[in-house]
Short mmCIF file of C-alpha atoms in Angstrom, two decimals:
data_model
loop_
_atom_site.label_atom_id
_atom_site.label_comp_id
_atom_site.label_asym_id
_atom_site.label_seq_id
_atom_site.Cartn_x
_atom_site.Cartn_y
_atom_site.Cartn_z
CA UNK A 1 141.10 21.98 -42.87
CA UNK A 2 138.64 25.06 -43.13
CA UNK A 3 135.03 24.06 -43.25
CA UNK A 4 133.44 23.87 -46.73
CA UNK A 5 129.92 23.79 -47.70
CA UNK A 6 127.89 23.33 -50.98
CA UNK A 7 125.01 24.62 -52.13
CA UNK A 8 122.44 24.95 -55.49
CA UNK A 9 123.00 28.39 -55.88
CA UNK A 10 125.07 31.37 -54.36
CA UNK A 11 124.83 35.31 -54.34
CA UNK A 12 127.73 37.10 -53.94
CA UNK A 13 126.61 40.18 -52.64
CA UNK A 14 124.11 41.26 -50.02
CA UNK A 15 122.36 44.53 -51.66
CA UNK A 16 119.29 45.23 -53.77
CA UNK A 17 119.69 42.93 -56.35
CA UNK A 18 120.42 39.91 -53.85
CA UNK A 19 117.57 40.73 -52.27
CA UNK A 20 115.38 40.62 -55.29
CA UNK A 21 117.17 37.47 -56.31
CA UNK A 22 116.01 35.86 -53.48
CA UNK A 23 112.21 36.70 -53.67
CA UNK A 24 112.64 35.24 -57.23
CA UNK A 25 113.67 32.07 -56.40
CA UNK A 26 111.05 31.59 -53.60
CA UNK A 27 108.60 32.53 -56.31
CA UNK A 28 110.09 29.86 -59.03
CA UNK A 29 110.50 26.97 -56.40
CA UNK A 30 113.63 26.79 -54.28
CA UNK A 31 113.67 23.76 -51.48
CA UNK A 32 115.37 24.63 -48.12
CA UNK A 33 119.15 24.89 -48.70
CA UNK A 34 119.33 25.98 -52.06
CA UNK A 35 120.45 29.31 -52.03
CA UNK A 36 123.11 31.13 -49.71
CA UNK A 37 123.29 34.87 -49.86
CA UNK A 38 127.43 36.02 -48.65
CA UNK A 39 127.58 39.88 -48.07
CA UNK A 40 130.09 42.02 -46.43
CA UNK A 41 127.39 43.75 -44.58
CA UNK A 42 125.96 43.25 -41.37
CA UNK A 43 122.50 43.34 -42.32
CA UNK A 44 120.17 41.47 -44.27
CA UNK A 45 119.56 43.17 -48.39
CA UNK A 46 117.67 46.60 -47.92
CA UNK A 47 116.55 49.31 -50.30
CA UNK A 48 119.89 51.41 -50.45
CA UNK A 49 117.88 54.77 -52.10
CA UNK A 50 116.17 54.99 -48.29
CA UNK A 51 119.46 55.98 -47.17
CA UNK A 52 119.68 59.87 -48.78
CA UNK A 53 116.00 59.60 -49.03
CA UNK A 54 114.78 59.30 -45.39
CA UNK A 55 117.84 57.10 -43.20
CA UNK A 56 119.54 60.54 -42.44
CA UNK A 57 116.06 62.35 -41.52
CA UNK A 58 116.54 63.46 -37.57
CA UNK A 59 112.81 64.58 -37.10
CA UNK A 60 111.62 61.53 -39.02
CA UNK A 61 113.88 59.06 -39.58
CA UNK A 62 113.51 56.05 -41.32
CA UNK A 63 115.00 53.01 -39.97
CA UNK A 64 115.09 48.95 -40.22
CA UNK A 65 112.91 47.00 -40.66
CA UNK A 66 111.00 49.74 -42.69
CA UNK A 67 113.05 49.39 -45.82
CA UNK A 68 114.35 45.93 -45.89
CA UNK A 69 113.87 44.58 -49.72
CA UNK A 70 111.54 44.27 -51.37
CA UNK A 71 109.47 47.38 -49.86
CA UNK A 72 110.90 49.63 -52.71
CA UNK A 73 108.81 47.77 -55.01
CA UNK A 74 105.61 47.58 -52.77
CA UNK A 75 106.74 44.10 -52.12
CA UNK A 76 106.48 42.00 -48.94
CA UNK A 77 109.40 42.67 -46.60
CA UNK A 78 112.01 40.27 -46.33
CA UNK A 79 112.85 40.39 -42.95
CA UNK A 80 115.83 38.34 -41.54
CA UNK A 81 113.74 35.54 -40.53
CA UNK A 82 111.66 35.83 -43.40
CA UNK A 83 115.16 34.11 -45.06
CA UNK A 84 115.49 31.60 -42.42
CA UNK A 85 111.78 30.65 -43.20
CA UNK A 86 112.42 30.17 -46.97
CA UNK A 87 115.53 27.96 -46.21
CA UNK A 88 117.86 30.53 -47.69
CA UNK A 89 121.45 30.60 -45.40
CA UNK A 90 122.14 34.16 -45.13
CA UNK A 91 125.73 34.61 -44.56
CA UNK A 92 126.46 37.96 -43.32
CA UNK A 93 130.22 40.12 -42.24
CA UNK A 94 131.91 38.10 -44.48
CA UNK A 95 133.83 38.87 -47.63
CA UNK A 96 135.09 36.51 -50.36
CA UNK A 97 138.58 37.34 -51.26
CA UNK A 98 139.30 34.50 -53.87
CA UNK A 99 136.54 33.02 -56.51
CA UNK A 100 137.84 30.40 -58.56
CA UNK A 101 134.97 29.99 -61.52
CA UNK A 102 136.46 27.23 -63.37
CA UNK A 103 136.69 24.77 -59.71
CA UNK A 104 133.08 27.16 -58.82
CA UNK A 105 134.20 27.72 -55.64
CA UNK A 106 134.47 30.43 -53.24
CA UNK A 107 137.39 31.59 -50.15
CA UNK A 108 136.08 34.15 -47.40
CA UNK A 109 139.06 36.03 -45.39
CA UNK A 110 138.84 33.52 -42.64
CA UNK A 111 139.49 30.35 -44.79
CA UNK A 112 135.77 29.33 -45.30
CA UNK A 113 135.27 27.28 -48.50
CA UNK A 114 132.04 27.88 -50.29
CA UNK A 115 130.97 25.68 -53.39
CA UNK A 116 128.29 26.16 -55.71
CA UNK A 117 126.35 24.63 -58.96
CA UNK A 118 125.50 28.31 -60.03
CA UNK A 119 126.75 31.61 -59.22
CA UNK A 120 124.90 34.79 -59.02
CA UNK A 121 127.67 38.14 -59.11
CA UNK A 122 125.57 40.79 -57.36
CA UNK A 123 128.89 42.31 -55.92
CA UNK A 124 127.67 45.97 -56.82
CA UNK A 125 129.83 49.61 -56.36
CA UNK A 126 132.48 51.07 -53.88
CA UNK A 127 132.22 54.79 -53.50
CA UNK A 128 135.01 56.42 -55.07
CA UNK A 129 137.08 57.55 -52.46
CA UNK A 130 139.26 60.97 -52.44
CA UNK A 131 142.32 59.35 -50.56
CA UNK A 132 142.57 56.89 -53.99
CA UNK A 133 143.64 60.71 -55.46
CA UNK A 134 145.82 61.02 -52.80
CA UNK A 135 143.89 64.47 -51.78
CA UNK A 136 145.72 65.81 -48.67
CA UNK A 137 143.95 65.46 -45.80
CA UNK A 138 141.02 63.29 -47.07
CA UNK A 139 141.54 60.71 -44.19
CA UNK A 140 140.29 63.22 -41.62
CA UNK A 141 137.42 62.46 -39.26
CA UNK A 142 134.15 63.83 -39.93
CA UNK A 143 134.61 63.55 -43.89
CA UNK A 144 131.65 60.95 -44.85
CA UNK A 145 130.68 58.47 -48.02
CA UNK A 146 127.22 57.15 -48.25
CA UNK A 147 126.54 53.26 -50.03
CA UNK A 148 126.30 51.63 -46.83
CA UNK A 149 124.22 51.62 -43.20
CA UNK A 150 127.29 52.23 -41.70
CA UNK A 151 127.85 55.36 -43.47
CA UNK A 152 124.61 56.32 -43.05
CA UNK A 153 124.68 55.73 -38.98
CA UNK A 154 128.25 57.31 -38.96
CA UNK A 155 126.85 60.77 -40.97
CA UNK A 156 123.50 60.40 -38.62
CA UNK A 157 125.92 60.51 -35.57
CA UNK A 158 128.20 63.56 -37.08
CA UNK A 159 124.64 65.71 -38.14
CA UNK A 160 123.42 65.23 -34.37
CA UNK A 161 126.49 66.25 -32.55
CA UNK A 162 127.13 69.00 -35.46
CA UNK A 163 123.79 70.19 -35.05
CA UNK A 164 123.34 73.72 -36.87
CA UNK A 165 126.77 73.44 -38.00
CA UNK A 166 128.52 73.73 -41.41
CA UNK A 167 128.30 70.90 -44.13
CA UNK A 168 130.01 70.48 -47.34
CA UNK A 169 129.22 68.46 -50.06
CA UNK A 170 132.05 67.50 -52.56
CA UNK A 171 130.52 66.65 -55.93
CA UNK A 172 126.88 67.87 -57.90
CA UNK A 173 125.55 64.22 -59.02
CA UNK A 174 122.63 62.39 -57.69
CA UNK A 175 124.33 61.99 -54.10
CA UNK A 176 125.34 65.67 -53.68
CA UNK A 177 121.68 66.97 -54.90
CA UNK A 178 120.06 64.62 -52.47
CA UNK A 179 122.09 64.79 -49.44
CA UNK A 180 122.41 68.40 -49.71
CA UNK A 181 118.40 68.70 -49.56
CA UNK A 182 118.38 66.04 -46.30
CA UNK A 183 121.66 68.47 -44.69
CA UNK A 184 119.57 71.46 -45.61
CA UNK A 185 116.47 70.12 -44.02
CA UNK A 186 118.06 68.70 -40.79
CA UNK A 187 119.53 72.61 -39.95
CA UNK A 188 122.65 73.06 -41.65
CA UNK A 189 124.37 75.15 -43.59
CA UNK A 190 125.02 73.62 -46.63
CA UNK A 191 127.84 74.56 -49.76
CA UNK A 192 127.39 72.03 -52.49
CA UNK A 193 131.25 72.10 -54.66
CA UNK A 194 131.26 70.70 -58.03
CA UNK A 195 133.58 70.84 -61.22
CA UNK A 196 131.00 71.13 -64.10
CA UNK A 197 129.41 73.93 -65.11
CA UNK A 198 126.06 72.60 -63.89
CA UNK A 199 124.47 69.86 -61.08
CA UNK A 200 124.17 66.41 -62.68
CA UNK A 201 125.72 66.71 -65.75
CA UNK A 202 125.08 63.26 -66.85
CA UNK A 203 121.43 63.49 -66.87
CA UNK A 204 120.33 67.31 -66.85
CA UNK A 205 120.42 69.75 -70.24
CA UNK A 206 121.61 73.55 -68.84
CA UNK A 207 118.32 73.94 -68.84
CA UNK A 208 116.96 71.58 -66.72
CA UNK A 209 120.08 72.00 -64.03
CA UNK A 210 119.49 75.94 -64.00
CA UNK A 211 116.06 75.36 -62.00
CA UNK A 212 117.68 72.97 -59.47
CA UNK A 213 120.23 75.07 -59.16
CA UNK A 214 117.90 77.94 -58.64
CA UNK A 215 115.47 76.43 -56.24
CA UNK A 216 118.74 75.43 -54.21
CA UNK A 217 120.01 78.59 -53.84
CA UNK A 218 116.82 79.65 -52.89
CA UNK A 219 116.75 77.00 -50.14
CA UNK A 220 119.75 78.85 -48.79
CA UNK A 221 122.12 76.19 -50.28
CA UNK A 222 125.67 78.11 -51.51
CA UNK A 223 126.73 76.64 -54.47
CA UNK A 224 130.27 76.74 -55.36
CA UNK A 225 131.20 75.41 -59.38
CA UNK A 226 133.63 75.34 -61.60
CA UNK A 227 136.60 74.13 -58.61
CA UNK A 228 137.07 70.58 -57.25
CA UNK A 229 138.05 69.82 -53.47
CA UNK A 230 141.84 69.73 -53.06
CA UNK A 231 142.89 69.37 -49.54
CA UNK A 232 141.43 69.23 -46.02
CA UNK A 233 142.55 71.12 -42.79
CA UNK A 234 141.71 69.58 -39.62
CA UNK A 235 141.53 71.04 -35.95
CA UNK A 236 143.52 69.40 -32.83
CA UNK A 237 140.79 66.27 -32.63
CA UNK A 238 141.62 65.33 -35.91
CA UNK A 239 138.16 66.19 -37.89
CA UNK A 240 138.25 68.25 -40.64
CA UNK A 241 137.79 71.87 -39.95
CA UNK A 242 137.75 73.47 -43.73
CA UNK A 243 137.81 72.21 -47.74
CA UNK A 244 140.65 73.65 -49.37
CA UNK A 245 139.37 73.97 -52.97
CA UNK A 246 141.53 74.29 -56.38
CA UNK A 247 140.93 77.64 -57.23
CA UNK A 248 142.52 78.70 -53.86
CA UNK A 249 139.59 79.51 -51.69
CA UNK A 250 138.66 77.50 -48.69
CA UNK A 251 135.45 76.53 -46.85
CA UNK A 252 134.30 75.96 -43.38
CA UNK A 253 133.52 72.69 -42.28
CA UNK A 254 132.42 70.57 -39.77
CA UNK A 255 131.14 67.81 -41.88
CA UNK A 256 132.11 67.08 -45.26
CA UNK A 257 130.13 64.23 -47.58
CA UNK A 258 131.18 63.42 -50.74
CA UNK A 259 129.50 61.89 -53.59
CA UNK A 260 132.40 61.97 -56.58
CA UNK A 261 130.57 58.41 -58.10
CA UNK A 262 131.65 54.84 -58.10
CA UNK A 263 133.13 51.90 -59.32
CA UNK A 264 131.89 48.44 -60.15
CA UNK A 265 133.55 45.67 -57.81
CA UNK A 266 134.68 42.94 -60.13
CA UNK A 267 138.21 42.35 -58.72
CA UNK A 268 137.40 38.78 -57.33
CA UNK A 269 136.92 37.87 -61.24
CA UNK A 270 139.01 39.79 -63.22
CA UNK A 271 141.31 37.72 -65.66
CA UNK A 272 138.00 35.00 -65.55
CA UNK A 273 135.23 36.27 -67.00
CA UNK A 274 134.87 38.44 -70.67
CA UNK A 275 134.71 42.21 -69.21
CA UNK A 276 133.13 45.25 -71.32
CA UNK A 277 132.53 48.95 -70.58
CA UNK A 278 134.19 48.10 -66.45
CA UNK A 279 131.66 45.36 -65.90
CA UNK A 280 131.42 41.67 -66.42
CA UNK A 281 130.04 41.05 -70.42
CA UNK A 282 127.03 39.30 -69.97
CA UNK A 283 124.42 38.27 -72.12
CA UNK A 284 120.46 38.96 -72.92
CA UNK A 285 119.55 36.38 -69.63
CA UNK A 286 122.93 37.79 -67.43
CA UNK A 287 124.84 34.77 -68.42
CA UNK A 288 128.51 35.64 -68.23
CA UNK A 289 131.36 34.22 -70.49
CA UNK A 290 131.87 31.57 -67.93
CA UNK A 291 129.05 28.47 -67.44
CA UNK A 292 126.86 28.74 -64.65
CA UNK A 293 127.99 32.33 -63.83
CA UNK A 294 125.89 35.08 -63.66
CA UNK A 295 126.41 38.92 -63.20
CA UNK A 296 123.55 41.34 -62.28
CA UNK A 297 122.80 44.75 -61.22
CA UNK A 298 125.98 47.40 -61.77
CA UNK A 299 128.65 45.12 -62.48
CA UNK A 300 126.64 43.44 -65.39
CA UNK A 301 126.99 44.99 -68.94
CA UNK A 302 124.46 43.76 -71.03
CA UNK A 303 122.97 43.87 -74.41
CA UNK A 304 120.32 47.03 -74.15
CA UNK A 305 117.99 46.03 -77.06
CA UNK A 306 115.95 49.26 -76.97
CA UNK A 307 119.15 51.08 -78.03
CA UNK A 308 121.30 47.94 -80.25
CA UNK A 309 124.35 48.71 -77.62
CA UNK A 310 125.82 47.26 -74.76
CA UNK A 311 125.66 49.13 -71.36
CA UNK A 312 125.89 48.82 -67.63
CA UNK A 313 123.44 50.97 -65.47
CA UNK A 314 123.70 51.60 -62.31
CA UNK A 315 120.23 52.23 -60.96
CA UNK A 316 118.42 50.65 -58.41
CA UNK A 317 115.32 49.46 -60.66
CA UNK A 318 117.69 47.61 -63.12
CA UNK A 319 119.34 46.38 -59.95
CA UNK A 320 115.73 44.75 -59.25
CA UNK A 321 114.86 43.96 -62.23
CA UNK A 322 117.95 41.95 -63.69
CA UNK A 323 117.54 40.16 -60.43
CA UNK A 324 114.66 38.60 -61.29
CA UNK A 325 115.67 37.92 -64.95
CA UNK A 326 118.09 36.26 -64.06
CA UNK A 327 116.84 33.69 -61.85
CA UNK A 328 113.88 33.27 -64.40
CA UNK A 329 116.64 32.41 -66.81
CA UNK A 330 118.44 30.04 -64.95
CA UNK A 331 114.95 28.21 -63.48
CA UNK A 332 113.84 28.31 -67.30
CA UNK A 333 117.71 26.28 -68.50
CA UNK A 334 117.55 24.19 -65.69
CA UNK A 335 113.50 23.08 -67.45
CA UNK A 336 115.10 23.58 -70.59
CA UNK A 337 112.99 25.83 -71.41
CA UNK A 338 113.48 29.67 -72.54
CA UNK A 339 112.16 33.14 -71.51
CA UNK A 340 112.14 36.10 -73.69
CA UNK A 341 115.35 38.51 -73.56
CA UNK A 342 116.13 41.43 -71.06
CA UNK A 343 114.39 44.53 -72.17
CA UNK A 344 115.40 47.03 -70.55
CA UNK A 345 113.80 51.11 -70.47
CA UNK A 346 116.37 53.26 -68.21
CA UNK A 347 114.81 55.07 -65.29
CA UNK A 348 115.48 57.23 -62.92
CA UNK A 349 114.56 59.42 -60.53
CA UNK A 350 115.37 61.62 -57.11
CA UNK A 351 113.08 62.90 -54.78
CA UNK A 352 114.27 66.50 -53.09
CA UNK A 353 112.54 68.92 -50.79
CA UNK A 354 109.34 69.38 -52.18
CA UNK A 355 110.59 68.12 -55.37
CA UNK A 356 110.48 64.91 -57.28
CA UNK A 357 111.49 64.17 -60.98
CA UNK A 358 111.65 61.05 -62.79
CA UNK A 359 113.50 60.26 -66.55
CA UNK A 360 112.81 57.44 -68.66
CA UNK A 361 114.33 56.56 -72.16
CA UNK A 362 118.33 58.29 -73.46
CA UNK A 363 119.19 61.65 -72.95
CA UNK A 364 121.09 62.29 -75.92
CA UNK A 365 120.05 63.83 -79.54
CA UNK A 366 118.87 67.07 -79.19
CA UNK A 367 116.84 68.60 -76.19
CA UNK A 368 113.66 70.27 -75.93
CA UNK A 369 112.55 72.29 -72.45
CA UNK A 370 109.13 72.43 -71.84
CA UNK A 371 106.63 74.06 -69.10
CA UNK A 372 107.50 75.94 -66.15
CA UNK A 373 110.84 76.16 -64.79
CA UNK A 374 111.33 79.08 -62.70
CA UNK A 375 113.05 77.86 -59.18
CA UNK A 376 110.10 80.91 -57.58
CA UNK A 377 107.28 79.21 -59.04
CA UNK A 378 104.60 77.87 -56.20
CA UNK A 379 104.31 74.52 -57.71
CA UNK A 380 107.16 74.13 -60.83
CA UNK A 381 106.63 71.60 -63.28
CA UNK A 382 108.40 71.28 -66.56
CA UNK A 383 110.14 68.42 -68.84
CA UNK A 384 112.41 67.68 -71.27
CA UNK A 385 112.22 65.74 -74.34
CA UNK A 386 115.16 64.07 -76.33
CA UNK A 387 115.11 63.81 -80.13
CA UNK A 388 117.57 61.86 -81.80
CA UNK A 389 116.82 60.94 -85.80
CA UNK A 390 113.47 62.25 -85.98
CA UNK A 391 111.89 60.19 -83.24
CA UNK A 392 111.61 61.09 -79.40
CA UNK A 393 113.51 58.57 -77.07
CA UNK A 394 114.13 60.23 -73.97
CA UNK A 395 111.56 62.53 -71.20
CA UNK A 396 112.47 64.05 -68.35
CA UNK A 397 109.91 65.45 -66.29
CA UNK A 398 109.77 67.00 -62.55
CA UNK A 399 106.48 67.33 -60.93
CA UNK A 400 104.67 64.78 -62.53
CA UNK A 401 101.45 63.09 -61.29
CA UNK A 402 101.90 59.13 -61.62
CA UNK A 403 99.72 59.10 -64.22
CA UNK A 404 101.90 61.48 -66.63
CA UNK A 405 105.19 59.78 -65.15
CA UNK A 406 103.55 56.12 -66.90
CA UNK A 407 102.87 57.83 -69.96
CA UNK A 408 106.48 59.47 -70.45
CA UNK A 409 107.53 56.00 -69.97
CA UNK A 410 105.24 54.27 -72.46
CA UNK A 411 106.83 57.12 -74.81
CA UNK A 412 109.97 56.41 -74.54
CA UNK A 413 109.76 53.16 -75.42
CA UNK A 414 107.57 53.13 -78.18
CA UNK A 415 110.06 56.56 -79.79
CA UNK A 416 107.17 58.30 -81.52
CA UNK A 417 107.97 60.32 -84.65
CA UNK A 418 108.37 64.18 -84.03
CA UNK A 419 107.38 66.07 -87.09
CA UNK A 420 108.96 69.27 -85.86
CA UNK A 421 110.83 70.11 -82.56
CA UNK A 422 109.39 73.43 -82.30
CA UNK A 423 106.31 72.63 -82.38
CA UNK A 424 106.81 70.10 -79.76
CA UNK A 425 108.64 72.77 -77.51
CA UNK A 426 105.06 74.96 -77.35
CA UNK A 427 102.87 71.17 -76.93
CA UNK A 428 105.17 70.01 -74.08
CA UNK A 429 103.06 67.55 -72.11
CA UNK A 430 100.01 67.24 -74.29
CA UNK A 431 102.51 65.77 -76.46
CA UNK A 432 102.12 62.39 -74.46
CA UNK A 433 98.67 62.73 -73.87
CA UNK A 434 98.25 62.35 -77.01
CA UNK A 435 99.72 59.47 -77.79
#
């Protein structure tokens, strides 16, 4: 018989959000041997963004413990004993394969039976990979994904023994902006190939992308649009030598990264729980359709009351922040008591070169440009607001001191009425500063 064992609470899932779910817990009361933490990874929760951000730097690389949770948030760090102090088991290199919700328990690979009173889903994304297209070639060595330390210390590996070499980077989102800037910086020679018409089309207006774009091509970076990545060749040690793209042309490589987006794993509960918009349907407090269960972080879609609709974001600050909603929901049922609902203002931001933007609110309606954008400037700094029926409820804005980057925010939420777009286009940041 494989050995079972019980416990309070369980976190499937050993990234951000676990991580943040844990500090919550110690901060609402949790005795020793409460709370077990299972994650496929070898390490204990860290702040994934530190992997473009600095991981990959040669010169100045940062590494464990610097970033373990909850540094991101100016937190203490949780440190691997600082779990073993708390009482929390921390169960790491292990993967559940089978979750039955209705008996609550849990099956790892090896056998291992894990019960719980209440589950906590912080299961998170898998890169989307090029071989699930079937692109030819796609298996080669040398061709790297980023979402784990492993990636990271494989890519780290490749840029040292490819020093001053040729990289490509397959796809023009957050991942392919970043990473290009850390490739750039660390000596190579970087082609960044997308399929849009311009970098992060999610987020950035033409306007916005066209000074990116600019100051990266400035930087030396060779961007290639408009064409996707359709085959690899490789040389006689197997590792991939050039990027065959659609359009016919090909590229030199000797290290190729790609950053195409990714998918919310919810396999282990699919036919279980209520699913909406490719994550688990939860409500205001992360409560699933199932008692006791929880989802948080990217697999969670959940009612966004700033906006009436329901969404799933995947973003590292909703990542820590439905984390500790959560567990302040399920300390405040188990009192029964209640805590207000989720209220959630989207955020985001990158940090690049000498650059650093950050967005707060929805980027659709219609969009202003405002300030300075020229890629040549000495020190850029312009914005973009979002209108949508007559009130503002989006900014963008690159450059910002932290004191205009709060005030965009407090904006955004509270949607002030715009009496006339172009007027706002001339104000552009005194806009906020006056409200």
């Amino acid at each position: 018989m494989a050995e079972e064992q019980s416990f309070k609470y369980v976190i499937v899932g050993g990234g951000v959000a676990a991580g943040y779910t844990a500090r919550e817990f110690t901060k609402q009361g949790l005795k020793p041997g409460e709370l077990a933490i299972i994650s496929r990874e070898d390490v204990a929760p860290y702040e994934r963004p530190a992997l473009s951000k600095g991981y990959i730097n040669l010169e100045n690389k940062a590494s464990l413990p610097g970033f373990y949770v909850c540094a991101g948030s100016g937190g203490e760090k949780q440190l691997p004993q600082w779990y073993q102090e708390q009482g929390i088991e921390m169960i790491l290199n292990t993967e559940i394969v089978k979750a039955d919700l209705a008996a609550k328990t849990l099956v790892t690979a090896t056998g291992q039976v894990f019960k719980y009173q209440t589950l906590i889903a912080a299961t998170g994304s898998s890169v989307t990979r090029l071989s699930d297209f079937g692109v030819e070639g796609a298996d080669a060595k040398n061709i790297f994904y980023l979402r784990e330390m492993g990636d990271a210390d494989e890519l780290v590996n490749a840029m040292s023994v490819k020093r001053n070499g040729k990289a490509v980077v397959v796809g023009g989102g957050y991942i392919g902006l970043e990473l290009s800037s850390a490739l750039k910086v660390n000596g190579l020679e970087v082609t960044m190939v997308y399929p849009e018409p311009w970098c992060m089309p999610r987020l950035f207006t033409a306007g916005i992308a066209s000074f990116y774009e600019g100051y990266y091509a400035n930087k030396g970076i060779n961007i290639v649009k408009g064409t996707v990545a359709a085959g690899f060749s490789t040389n006689s040690n197997g590792e991939v030598s050039e990027v065959k793209l659609k359009d016919g042309r090909t590229l030199e490589a000797d290290i190729v990264i790609v950053g195409v987006g990714a998918r919310p794993i919810i396999s282990l509960f699919k036919g279980q729980v209520e699913e909406e918009k490719g994550g688990l349907k939860t409500d205001a407090f992360f409560k699933t359709s199932v008692p006791d269960v929880y989802a948080i972080g990217d697999i969670a879609t959940f009612p966004m009351k700033l906006y009436n609709e329901m969404r799933r974001v995947e973003h590292v600050d909703h990542a820590r922040k439905s984390a500790e909603h959560a567990v302040k929901a399920i300390k405040a049922a188990e009192e029964g008591n209640s805590i207000p609902e989720y209220d959630y203002l989207p955020y985001f931001y990158s940090r690049a070169f000498d650059l650093s933007w950050q967005f707060y609110g929805d980027n659709v309606g219609e969009s202003v440009l405002f300030g300075d954008n020229d890629p040549k400037s000495p020190k850029p700094k312009f914005g973009s607001y979002w209108i949508k029926d007559g009130k503002l409820i989006g900014v963008f804005l690159e450059g910002g001191t932290p004191e205009e980057n709060n005030a965009i925010a407090k904006v955004a939420r509270t949607q002030p009425s715009v009496e006339s777009v172009h007027v706002l286009s001339k104000e552009g940041l005194s806009f906020v500063n006056k409200i």
